[in-house]
CSV table of N, CA and C and ligand atoms in Angstrom, one decimal:
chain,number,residue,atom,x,y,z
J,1,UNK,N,-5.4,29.4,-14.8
J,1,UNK,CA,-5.2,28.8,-13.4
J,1,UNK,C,-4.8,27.3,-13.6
J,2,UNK,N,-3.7,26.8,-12.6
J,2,UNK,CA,-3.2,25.5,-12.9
J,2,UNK,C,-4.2,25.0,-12.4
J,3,UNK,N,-4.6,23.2,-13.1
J,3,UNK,CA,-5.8,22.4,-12.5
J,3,UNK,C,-4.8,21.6,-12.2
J,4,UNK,N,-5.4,21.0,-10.6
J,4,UNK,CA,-5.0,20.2,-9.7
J,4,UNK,C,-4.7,18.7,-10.3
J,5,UNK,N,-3.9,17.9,-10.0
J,5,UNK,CA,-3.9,16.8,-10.7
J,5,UNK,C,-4.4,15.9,-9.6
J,6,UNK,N,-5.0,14.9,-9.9
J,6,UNK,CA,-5.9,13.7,-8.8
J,6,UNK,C,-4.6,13.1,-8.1
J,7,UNK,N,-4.7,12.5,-6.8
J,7,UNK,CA,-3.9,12.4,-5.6
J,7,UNK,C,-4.3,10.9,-5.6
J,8,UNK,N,-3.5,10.4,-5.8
J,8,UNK,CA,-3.4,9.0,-5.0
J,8,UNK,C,-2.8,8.7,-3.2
J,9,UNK,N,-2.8,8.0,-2.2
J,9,UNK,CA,-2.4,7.9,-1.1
J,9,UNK,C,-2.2,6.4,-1.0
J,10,UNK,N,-0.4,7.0,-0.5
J,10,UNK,CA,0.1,5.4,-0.1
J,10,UNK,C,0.4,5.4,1.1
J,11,UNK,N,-0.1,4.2,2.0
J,11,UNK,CA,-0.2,4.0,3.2
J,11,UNK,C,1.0,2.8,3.6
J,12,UNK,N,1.7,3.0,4.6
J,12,UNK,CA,2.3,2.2,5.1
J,12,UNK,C,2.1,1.7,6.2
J,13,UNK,N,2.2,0.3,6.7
J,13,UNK,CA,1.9,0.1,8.3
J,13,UNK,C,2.6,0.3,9.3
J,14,UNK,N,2.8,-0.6,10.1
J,14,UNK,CA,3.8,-0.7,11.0
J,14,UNK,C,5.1,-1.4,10.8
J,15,UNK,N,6.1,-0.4,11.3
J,15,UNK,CA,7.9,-0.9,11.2
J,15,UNK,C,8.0,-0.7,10.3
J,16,UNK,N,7.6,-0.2,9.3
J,16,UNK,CA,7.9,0.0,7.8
J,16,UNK,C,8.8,1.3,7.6
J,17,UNK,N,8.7,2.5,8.7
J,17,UNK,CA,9.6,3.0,8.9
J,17,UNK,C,10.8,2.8,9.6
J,18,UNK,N,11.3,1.6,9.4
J,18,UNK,CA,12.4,1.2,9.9
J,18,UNK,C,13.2,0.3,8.6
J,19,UNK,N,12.2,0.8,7.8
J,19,UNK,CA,13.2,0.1,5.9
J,19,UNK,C,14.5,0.3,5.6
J,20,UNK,N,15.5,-0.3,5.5
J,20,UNK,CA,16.5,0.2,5.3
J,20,UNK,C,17.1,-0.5,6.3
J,21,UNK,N,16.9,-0.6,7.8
J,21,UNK,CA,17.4,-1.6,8.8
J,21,UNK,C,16.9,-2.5,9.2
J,22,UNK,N,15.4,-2.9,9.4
J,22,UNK,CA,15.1,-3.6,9.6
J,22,UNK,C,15.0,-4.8,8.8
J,23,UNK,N,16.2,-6.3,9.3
J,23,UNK,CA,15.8,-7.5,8.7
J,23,UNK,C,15.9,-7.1,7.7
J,24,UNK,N,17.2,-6.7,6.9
J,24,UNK,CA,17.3,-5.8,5.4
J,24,UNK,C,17.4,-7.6,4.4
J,25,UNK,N,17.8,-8.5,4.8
J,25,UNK,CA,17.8,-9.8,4.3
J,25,UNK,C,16.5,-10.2,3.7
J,26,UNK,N,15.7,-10.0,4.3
J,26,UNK,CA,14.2,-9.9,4.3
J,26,UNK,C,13.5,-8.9,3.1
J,27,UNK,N,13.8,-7.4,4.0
J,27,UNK,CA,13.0,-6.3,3.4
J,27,UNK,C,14.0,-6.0,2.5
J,28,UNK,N,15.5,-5.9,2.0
J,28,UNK,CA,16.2,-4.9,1.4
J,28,UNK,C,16.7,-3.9,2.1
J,29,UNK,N,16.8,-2.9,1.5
J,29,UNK,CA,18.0,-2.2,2.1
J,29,UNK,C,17.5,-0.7,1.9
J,30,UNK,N,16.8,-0.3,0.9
J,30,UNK,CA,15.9,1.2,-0.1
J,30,UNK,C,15.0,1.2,1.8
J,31,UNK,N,15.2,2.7,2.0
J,31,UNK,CA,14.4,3.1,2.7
J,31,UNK,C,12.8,3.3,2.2
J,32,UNK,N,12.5,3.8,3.1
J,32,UNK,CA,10.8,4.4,3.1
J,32,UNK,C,10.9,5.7,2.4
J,33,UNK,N,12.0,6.3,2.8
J,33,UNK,CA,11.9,7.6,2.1
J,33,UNK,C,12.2,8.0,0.5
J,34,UNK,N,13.5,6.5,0.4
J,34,UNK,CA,13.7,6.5,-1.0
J,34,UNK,C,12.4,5.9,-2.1
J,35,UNK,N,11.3,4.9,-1.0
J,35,UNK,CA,10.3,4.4,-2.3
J,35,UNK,C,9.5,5.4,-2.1
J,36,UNK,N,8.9,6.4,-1.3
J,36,UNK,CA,7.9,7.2,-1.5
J,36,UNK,C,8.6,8.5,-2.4
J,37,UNK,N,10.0,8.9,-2.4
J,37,UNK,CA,10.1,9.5,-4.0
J,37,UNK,C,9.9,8.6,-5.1
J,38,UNK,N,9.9,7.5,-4.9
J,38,UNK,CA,10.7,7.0,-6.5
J,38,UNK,C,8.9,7.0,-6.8
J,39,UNK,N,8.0,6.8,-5.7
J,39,UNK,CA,6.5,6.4,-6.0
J,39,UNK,C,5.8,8.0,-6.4
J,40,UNK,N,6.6,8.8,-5.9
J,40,UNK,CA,6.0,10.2,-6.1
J,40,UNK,C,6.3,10.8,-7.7
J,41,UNK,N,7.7,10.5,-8.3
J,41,UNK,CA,8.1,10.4,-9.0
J,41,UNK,C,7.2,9.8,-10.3
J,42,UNK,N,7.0,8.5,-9.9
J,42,UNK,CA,6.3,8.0,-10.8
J,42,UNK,C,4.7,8.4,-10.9
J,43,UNK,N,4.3,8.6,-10.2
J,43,UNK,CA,2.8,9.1,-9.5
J,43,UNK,C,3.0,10.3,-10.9
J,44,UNK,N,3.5,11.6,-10.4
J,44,UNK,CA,3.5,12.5,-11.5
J,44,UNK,C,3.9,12.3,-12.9
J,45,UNK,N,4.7,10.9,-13.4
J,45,UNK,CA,4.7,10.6,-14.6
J,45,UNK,C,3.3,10.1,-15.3
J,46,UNK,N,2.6,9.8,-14.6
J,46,UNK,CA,1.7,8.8,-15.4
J,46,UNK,C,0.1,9.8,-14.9
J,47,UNK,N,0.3,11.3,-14.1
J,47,UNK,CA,-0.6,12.7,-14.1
J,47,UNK,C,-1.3,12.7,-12.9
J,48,UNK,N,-0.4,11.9,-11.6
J,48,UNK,CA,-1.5,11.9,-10.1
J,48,UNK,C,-0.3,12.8,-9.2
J,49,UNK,N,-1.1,13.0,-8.3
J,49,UNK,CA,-0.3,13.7,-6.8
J,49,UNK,C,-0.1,12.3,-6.1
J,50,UNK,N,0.9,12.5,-5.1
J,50,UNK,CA,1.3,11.4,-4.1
J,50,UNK,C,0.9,11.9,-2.8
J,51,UNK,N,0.2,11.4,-2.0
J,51,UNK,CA,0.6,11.6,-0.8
J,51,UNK,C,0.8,10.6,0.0
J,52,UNK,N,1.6,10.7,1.1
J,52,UNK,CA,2.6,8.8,1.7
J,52,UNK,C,2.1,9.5,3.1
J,53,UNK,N,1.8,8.5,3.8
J,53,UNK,CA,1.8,8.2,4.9
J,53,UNK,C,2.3,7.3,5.5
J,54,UNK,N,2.9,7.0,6.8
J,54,UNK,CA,3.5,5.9,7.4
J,54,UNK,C,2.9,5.9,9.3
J,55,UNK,N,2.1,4.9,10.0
J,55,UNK,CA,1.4,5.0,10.7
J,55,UNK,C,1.9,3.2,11.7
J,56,UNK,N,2.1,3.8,12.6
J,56,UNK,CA,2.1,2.2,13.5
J,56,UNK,C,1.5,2.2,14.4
J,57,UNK,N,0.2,2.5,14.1
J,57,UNK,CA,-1.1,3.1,15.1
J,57,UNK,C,-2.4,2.6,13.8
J,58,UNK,N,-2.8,1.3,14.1
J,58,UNK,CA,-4.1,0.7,13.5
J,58,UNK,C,-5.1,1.9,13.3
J,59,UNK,N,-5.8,2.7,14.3
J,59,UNK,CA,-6.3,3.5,14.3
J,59,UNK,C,-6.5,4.9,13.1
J,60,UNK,N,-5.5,5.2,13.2
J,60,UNK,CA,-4.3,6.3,12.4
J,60,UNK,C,-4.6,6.3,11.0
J,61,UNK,N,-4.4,4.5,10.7
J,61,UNK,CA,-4.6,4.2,9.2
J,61,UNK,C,-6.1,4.0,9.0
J,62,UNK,N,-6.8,3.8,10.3
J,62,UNK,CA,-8.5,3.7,9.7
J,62,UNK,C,-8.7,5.1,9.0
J,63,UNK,N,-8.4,5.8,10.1
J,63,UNK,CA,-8.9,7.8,9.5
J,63,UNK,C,-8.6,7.9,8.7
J,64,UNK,N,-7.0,7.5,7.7
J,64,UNK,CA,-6.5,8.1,7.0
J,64,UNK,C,-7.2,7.5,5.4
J,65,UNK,N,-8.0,5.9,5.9
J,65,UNK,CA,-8.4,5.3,4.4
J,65,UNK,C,-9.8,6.1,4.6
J,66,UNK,N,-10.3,6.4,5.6
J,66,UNK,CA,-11.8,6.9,5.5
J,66,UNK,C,-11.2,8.5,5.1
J,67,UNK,N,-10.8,9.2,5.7
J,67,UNK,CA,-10.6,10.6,5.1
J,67,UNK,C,-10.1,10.3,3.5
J,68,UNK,N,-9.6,9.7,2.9
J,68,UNK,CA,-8.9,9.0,1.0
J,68,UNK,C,-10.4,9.3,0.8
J,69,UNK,N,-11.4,8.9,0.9
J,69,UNK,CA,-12.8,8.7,0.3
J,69,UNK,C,-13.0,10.3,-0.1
J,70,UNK,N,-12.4,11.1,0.7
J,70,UNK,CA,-12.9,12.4,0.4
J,70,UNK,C,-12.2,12.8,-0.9
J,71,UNK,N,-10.6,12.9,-1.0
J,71,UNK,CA,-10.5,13.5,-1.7
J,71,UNK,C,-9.0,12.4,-2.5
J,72,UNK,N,-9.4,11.7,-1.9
J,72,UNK,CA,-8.1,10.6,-3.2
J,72,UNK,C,-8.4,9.8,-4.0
J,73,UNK,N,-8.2,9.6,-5.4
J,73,UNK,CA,-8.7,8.3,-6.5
J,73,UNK,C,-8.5,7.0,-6.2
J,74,UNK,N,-7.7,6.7,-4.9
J,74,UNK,CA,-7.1,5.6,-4.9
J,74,UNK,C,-6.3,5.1,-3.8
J,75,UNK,N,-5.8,4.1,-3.4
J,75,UNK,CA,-5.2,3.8,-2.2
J,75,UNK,C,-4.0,2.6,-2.6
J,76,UNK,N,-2.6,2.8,-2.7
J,76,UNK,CA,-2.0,1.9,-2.4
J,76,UNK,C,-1.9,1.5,-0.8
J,77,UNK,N,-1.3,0.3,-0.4
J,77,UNK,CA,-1.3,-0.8,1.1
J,77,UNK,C,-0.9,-1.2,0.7
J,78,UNK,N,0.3,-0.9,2.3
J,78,UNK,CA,1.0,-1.9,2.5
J,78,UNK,C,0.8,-2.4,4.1
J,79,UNK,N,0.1,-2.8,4.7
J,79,UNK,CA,-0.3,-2.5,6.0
J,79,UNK,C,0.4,-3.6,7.0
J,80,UNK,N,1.5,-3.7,6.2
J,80,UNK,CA,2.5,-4.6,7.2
J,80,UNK,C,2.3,-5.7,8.2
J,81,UNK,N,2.0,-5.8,9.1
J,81,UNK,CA,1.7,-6.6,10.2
J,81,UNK,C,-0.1,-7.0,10.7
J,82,UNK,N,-0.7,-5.6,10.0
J,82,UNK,CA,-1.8,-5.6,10.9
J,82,UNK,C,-2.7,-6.1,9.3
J,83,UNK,N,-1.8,-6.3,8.0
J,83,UNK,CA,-1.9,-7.3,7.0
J,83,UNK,C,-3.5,-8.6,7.8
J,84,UNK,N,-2.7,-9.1,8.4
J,84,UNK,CA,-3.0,-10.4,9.1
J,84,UNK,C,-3.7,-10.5,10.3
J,85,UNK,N,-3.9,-9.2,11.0
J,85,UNK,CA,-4.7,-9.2,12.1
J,85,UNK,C,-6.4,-7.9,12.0
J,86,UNK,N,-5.9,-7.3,10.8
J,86,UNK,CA,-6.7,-6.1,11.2
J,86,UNK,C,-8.2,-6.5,10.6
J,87,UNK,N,-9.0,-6.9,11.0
J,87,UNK,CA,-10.9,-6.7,10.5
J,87,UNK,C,-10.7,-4.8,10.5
J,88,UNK,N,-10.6,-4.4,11.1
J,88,UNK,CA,-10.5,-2.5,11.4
J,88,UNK,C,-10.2,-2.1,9.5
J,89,UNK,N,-9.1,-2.6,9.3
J,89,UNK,CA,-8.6,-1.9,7.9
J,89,UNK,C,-9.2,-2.3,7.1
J,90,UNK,N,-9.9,-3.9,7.3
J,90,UNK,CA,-10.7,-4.5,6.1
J,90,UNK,C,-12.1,-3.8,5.8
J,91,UNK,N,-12.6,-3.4,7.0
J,91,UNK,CA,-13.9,-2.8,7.3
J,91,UNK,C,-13.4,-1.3,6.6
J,92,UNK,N,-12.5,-1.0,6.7
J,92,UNK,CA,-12.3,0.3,6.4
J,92,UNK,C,-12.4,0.2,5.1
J,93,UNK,N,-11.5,-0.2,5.0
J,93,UNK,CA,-11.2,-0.5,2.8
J,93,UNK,C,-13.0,-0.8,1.9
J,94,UNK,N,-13.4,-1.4,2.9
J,94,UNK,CA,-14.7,-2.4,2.6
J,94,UNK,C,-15.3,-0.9,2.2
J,95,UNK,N,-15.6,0.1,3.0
J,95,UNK,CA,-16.4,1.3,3.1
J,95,UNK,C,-16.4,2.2,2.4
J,96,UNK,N,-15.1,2.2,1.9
J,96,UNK,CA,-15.4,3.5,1.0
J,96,UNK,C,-15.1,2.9,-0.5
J,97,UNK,N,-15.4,4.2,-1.4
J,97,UNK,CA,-15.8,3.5,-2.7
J,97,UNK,C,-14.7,3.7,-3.8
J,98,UNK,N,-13.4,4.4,-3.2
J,98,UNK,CA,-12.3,4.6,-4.0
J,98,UNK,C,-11.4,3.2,-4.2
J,99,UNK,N,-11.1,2.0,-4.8
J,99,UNK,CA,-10.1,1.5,-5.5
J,99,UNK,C,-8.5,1.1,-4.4
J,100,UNK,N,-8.3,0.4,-3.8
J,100,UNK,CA,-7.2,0.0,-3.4
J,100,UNK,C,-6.6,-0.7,-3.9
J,101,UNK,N,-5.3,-1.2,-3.8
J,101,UNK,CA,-4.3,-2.0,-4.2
J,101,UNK,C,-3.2,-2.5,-3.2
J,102,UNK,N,-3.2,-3.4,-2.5
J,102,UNK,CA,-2.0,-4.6,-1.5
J,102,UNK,C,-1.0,-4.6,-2.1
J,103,UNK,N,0.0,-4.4,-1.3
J,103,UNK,CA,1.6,-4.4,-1.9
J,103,UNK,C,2.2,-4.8,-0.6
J,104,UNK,N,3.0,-5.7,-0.6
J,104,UNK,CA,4.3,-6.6,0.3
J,104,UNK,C,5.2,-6.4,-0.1
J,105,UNK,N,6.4,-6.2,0.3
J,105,UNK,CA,7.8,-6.4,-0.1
J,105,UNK,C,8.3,-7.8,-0.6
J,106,UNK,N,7.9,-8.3,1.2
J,106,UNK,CA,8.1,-9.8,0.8
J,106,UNK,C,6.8,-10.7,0.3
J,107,UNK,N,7.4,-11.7,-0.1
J,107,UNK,CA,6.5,-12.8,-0.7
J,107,UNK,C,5.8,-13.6,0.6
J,108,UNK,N,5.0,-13.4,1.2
J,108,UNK,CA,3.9,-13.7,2.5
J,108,UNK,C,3.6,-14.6,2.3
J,109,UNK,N,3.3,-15.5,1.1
J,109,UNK,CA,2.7,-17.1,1.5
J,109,UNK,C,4.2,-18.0,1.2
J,110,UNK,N,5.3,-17.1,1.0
J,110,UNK,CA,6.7,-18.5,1.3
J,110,UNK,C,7.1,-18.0,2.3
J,111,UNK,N,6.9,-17.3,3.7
J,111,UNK,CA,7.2,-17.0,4.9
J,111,UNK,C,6.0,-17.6,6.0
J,112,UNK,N,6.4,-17.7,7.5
J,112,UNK,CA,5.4,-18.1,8.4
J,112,UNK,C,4.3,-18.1,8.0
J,113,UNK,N,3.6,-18.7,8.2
J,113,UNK,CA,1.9,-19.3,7.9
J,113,UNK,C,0.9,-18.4,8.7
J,114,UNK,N,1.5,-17.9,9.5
J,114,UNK,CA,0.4,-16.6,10.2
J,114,UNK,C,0.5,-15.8,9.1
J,115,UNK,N,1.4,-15.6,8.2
J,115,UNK,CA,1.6,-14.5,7.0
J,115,UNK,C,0.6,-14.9,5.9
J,116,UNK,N,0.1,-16.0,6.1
J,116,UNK,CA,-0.3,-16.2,4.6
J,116,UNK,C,-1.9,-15.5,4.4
J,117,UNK,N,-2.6,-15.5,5.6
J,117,UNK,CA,-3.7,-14.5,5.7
J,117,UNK,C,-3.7,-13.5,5.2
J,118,UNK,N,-4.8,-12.4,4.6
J,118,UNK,CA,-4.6,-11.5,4.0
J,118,UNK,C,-6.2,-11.1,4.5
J,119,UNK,N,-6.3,-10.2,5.2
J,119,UNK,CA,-7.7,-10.3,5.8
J,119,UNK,C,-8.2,-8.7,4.7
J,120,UNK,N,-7.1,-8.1,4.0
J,120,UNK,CA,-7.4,-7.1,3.2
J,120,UNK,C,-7.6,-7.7,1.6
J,121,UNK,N,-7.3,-8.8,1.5
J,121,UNK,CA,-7.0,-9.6,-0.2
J,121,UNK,C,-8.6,-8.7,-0.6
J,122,UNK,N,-10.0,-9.7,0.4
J,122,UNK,CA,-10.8,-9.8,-0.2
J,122,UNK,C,-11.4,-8.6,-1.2
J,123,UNK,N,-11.1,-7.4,-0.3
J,123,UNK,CA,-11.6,-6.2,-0.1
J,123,UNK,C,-10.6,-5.0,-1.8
J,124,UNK,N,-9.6,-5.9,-1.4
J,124,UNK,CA,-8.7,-5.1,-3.0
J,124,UNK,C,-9.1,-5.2,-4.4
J,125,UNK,N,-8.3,-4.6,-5.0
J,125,UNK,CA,-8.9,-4.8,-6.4
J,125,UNK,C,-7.6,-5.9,-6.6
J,126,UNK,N,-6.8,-5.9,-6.4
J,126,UNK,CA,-5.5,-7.2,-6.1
J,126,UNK,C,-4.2,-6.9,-5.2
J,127,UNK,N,-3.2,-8.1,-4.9
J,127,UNK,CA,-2.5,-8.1,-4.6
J,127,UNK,C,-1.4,-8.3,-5.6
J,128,UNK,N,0.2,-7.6,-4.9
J,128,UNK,CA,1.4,-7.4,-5.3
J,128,UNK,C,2.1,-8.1,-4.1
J,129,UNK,N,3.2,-9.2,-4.4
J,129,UNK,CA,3.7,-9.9,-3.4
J,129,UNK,C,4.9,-10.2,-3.5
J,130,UNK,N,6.4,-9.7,-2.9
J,130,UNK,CA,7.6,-10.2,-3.1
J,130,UNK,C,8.3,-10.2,-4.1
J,131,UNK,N,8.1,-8.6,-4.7
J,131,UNK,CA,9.3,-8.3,-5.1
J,131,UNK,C,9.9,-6.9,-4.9
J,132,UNK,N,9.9,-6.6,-3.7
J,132,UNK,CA,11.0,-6.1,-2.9
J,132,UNK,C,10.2,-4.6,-3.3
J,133,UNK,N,10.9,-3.6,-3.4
J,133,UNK,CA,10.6,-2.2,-3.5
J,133,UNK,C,9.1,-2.3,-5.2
J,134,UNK,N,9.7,-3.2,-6.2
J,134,UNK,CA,9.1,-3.2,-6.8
J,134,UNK,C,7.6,-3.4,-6.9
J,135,UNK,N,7.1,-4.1,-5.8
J,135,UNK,CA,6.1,-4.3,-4.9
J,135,UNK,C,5.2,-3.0,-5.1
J,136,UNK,N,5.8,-2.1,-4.6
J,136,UNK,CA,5.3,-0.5,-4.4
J,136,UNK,C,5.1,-0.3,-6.1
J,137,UNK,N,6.0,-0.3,-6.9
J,137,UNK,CA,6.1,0.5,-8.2
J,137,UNK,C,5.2,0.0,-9.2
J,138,UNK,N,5.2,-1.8,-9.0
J,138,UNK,CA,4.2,-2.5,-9.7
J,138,UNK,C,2.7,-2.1,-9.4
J,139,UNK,N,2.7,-2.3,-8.0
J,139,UNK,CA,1.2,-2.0,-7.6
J,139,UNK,C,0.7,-0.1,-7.6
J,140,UNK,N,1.3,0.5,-8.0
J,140,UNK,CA,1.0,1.7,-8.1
J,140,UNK,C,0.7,2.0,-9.8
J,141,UNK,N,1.4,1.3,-10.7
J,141,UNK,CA,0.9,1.2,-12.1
J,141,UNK,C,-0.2,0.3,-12.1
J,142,UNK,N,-0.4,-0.4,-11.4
J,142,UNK,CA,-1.8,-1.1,-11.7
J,142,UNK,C,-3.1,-0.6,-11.1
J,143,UNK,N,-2.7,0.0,-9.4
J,143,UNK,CA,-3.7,1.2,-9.1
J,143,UNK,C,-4.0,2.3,-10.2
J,144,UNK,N,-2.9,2.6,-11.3
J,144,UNK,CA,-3.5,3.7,-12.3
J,144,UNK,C,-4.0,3.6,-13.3
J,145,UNK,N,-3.6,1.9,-13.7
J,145,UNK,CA,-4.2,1.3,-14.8
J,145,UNK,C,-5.7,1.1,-14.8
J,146,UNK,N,-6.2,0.4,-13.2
J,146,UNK,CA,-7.2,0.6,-13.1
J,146,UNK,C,-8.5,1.5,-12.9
J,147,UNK,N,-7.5,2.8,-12.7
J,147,UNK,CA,-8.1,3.9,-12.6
J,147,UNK,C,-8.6,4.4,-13.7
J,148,UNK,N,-7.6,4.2,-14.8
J,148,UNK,CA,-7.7,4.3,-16.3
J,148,UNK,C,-8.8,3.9,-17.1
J,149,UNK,N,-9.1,2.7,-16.5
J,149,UNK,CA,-10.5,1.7,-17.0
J,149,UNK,C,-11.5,2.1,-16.5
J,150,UNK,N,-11.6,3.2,-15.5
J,150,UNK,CA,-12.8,3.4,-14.7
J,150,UNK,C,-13.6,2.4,-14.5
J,151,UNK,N,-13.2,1.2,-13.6
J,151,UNK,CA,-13.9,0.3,-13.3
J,151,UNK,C,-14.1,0.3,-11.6
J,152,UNK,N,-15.4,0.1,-12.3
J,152,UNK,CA,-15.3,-0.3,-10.1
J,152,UNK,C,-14.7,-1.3,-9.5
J,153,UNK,N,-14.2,-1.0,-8.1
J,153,UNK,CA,-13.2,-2.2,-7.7
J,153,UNK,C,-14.2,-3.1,-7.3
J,154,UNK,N,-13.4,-4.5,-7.2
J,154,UNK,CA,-13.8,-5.6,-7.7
J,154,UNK,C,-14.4,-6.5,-8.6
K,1,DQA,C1,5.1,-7.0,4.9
K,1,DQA,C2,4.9,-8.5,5.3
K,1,DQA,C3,4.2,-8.6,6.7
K,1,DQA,O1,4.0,-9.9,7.0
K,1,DQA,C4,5.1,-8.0,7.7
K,1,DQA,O2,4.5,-8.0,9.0
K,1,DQA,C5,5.6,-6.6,7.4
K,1,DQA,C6,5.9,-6.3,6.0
K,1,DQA,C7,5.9,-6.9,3.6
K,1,DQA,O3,5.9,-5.8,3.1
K,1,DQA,O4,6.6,-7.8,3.2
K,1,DQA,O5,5.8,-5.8,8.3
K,1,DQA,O6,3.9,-6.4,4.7
């Protein structure tokens, strides 16, 4: 019988499904669909499952980090906007006992100063900041790295 390989889940926030048009000077130009292959891709090189979600509904992404606890090793975030406003996701992340990782495209503390907040920093095992798609690819090898070390997060 084939054994299942462990699942990681990458979460996206809001307008993130608009990558590729939106403010491409800013974000680039690589859609959402191109980094969740290139992250699935990589996901199965290094022996995990991907599953991607993309949510512009605060809510949406609470269930989906509390449902991860059940059955995923890990959480990359990118939680876009709500980065900087949400206690909800921080509380969320805070709760369950699987390992996250923060990933930005852009570089958040050389943009607007409302950006420089990170109301998820505390709660990660670290942040990834501004460098564009690589953002995602970095912080998913270090989600596995530290999975590797079986350490608890923080
Ligand atoms: C972002 C940065 C946030 O400040 C912004 O609201 C986003 C995207 C990034 O990936 O650079 O939507 O998280």
């Amino acid at each position: 019988m084939p054994v299942s390989l462990p699942s990681l889940l990458v979460l996206h926030g809001p307008n993130l499904n608009l990558l590729g048009r939106r403010e491409p000077q800013v974000y680039g130009v690589v859609t959402l669909a191109q980094i969740d292959a290139e992250l699935a891709t990589l996901a199965h090189s290094w022996g995990y499952r991907l599953t991607a979600l993309q949510s512009n509904h605060e809510g949406v992404l609470v269930d989906a980090i509390q449902a991860a606890s059940e059955d995923q090793s890990g959480i990359l975030i990118n939680a876009a906007a709500y980065t900087h406003t949400s206690v909800a996701l921080r509380d969320a992340l805070a709760a369950i006992a699987i390992p996250a990782v923060e990933v930005h495209l852009s570089n958040i503390y050389r943009r607007e100063s409302f950006r420089h907040h990170s109301h998820l920093a505390p709660v990660v095992v670290g942040q990834i900041s501004g460098f564009g798609e690589q953002s995602y690819y970095l912080g998913l090898q270090a989600l596995v790295e530290h999975l590797k070390k079986g350490k608890p997060q923080n």
